[in-house]
Amino acid sequence: MAANISKDGNETQILALFDDGLHSDLNANDGIYSNYFTPQESGIFNIEFEAEGELGGIQYIRNAFSTLFATSDSDVDSILDYTDNCRFIN
């Protein structure tokens, strides 16, 4: 699993996400993936990821999008927007 991070609509950085109890992930194998992102410069960043899985025998695709403001001396200063969509596949 990975997140695509772009700044000002420019080149995308790929950030690997983990469910291993490390990388800011509290519990291994709980289905929650995470990692740290510390930007090299201040700005507004768009983060996007897509996950596919199965829930109760039904396949799904889940997309999440977030826009945040961060400075190079901190992880995140403020989250400006967040959207999470899930689509079930018959």
PDB file of C-alpha atoms in Angstrom:
ATOM      1  CA  MET A   1       0.000   0.000   0.000  1.00  0.00           C
ATOM      2  CA  ALA A   2       1.265   3.478  -0.788  1.00  0.00           C
ATOM      3  CA  ALA A   3       0.153   7.105  -0.770  1.00  0.00           C
ATOM      4  CA  ASN A   4       0.823   9.530  -3.620  1.00  0.00           C
ATOM      5  CA  ILE A   5       1.875  12.961  -2.373  1.00  0.00           C
ATOM      6  CA  SER A   6       2.078  16.037  -4.597  1.00  0.00           C
ATOM      7  CA  LYS A   7       2.848  19.679  -3.845  1.00  0.00           C
ATOM      8  CA  ASP A   8       1.194  22.420  -5.872  1.00  0.00           C
ATOM      9  CA  GLY A   9       0.139  19.863  -8.497  1.00  0.00           C
ATOM     10  CA  ASN A  10       3.745  19.040  -9.356  1.00  0.00           C
ATOM     11  CA  GLU A  11       5.748  15.819  -9.261  1.00  0.00           C
ATOM     12  CA  THR A  12       4.328  13.040  -7.123  1.00  0.00           C
ATOM     13  CA  GLN A  13       6.248  11.399  -4.301  1.00  0.00           C
ATOM     14  CA  ILE A  14       5.267   7.854  -3.358  1.00  0.00           C
ATOM     15  CA  LEU A  15       5.149   7.128   0.376  1.00  0.00           C
ATOM     16  CA  ALA A  16       4.963   3.461   1.396  1.00  0.00           C
ATOM     17  CA  LEU A  17       2.339   2.686   4.065  1.00  0.00           C
ATOM     18  CA  PHE A  18       2.796  -0.116   6.591  1.00  0.00           C
ATOM     19  CA  ASP A  19       0.667  -2.303   8.879  1.00  0.00           C
ATOM     20  CA  ASP A  20       3.613  -3.710  10.835  1.00  0.00           C
ATOM     21  CA  GLY A  21       3.456  -2.028  14.243  1.00  0.00           C
ATOM     22  CA  LEU A  22       6.265   0.341  13.167  1.00  0.00           C
ATOM     23  CA  HIS A  23       6.333   3.498  10.982  1.00  0.00           C
ATOM     24  CA  SER A  24       3.795   5.245  13.308  1.00  0.00           C
ATOM     25  CA  ASP A  25       1.546   2.172  13.025  1.00  0.00           C
ATOM     26  CA  LEU A  26       0.346   1.299  16.523  1.00  0.00           C
ATOM     27  CA  ASN A  27      -0.712  -2.334  16.011  1.00  0.00           C
ATOM     28  CA  ALA A  28       0.583  -4.788  13.433  1.00  0.00           C
ATOM     29  CA  ASN A  29      -1.901  -6.542  11.131  1.00  0.00           C
ATOM     30  CA  ASP A  30      -4.958  -4.530  12.223  1.00  0.00           C
ATOM     31  CA  GLY A  31      -5.771  -3.246   8.724  1.00  0.00           C
ATOM     32  CA  ILE A  32      -4.639   0.307   9.532  1.00  0.00           C
ATOM     33  CA  TYR A  33      -1.689   1.427   7.405  1.00  0.00           C
ATOM     34  CA  SER A  34       0.517   4.412   8.224  1.00  0.00           C
ATOM     35  CA  ASN A  35       3.898   6.089   7.885  1.00  0.00           C
ATOM     36  CA  TYR A  36       5.598   9.408   8.670  1.00  0.00           C
ATOM     37  CA  PHE A  37       5.739  12.256   6.155  1.00  0.00           C
ATOM     38  CA  THR A  38       8.032  15.197   6.841  1.00  0.00           C
ATOM     39  CA  PRO A  39       8.271  17.593   3.888  1.00  0.00           C
ATOM     40  CA  GLN A  40      11.550  19.092   2.739  1.00  0.00           C
ATOM     41  CA  GLU A  41       9.863  22.478   2.275  1.00  0.00           C
ATOM     42  CA  SER A  42       6.703  24.229   3.438  1.00  0.00           C
ATOM     43  CA  GLY A  43       3.560  24.168   1.334  1.00  0.00           C
ATOM     44  CA  ILE A  44       0.175  22.700   0.578  1.00  0.00           C
ATOM     45  CA  PHE A  45       0.269  18.975  -0.163  1.00  0.00           C
ATOM     46  CA  ASN A  46      -2.305  16.668  -1.729  1.00  0.00           C
ATOM     47  CA  ILE A  47      -2.279  13.065  -0.523  1.00  0.00           C
ATOM     48  CA  GLU A  48      -4.165  10.296  -2.313  1.00  0.00           C
ATOM     49  CA  PHE A  49      -4.393   6.555  -1.851  1.00  0.00           C
ATOM     50  CA  GLU A  50      -6.445   3.654  -3.130  1.00  0.00           C
ATOM     51  CA  ALA A  51      -7.039   0.336  -1.395  1.00  0.00           C
ATOM     52  CA  GLU A  52      -8.799  -2.796  -2.583  1.00  0.00           C
ATOM     53  CA  GLY A  53     -10.099  -5.510  -0.323  1.00  0.00           C
ATOM     54  CA  GLU A  54     -12.940  -7.780   0.673  1.00  0.00           C
ATOM     55  CA  LEU A  55     -15.560  -7.259   3.381  1.00  0.00           C
ATOM     56  CA  GLY A  56     -18.057 -10.013   4.101  1.00  0.00           C
ATOM     57  CA  GLY A  57     -17.300 -11.656   0.758  1.00  0.00           C
ATOM     58  CA  ILE A  58     -17.891  -8.437  -1.206  1.00  0.00           C
ATOM     59  CA  GLN A  59     -15.001  -6.791  -3.058  1.00  0.00           C
ATOM     60  CA  TYR A  60     -14.480  -3.048  -2.574  1.00  0.00           C
ATOM     61  CA  ILE A  61     -12.272  -0.167  -3.695  1.00  0.00           C
ATOM     62  CA  ARG A  62     -11.628   2.655  -1.252  1.00  0.00           C
ATOM     63  CA  ASN A  63     -10.137   6.034  -2.225  1.00  0.00           C
ATOM     64  CA  ALA A  64      -9.044   8.734   0.203  1.00  0.00           C
ATOM     65  CA  PHE A  65      -7.858  12.255  -0.583  1.00  0.00           C
ATOM     66  CA  SER A  66      -6.471  14.820   1.826  1.00  0.00           C
ATOM     67  CA  THR A  67      -5.070  18.318   1.468  1.00  0.00           C
ATOM     68  CA  LEU A  68      -2.821  19.600   4.209  1.00  0.00           C
ATOM     69  CA  PHE A  69      -0.499  22.455   5.024  1.00  0.00           C
ATOM     70  CA  ALA A  70       2.895  21.500   6.429  1.00  0.00           C
ATOM     71  CA  THR A  71       6.158  23.213   7.186  1.00  0.00           C
ATOM     72  CA  SER A  72       9.553  21.605   6.850  1.00  0.00           C
ATOM     73  CA  ASP A  73      10.119  21.659  10.613  1.00  0.00           C
ATOM     74  CA  SER A  74       6.981  19.658  11.541  1.00  0.00           C
ATOM     75  CA  ASP A  75       4.962  16.711  10.282  1.00  0.00           C
ATOM     76  CA  VAL A  76       1.602  18.469   9.693  1.00  0.00           C
ATOM     77  CA  ASP A  77       0.430  21.941  10.659  1.00  0.00           C
ATOM     78  CA  SER A  78      -3.209  21.661   9.578  1.00  0.00           C
ATOM     79  CA  ILE A  79      -5.492  19.433   7.524  1.00  0.00           C
ATOM     80  CA  LEU A  80      -7.402  21.565   5.034  1.00  0.00           C
ATOM     81  CA  ASP A  81      -9.677  18.920   3.493  1.00  0.00           C
ATOM     82  CA  TYR A  82     -10.375  15.187   3.688  1.00  0.00           C
ATOM     83  CA  THR A  83     -12.538  12.942   1.484  1.00  0.00           C
ATOM     84  CA  ASP A  84     -12.988   9.184   1.843  1.00  0.00           C
ATOM     85  CA  ASN A  85     -14.996   7.152  -0.683  1.00  0.00           C
ATOM     86  CA  CYS A  86     -15.772   3.449  -0.760  1.00  0.00           C
ATOM     87  CA  ARG A  87     -17.289   1.599  -3.721  1.00  0.00           C
ATOM     88  CA  PHE A  88     -18.497  -1.998  -3.491  1.00  0.00           C
ATOM     89  CA  ILE A  89     -18.029  -4.219  -6.540  1.00  0.00           C
ATOM     90  CA  ASN A  90     -20.682  -6.827  -7.322  1.00  0.00           C
TER      91      ASN A  90
END
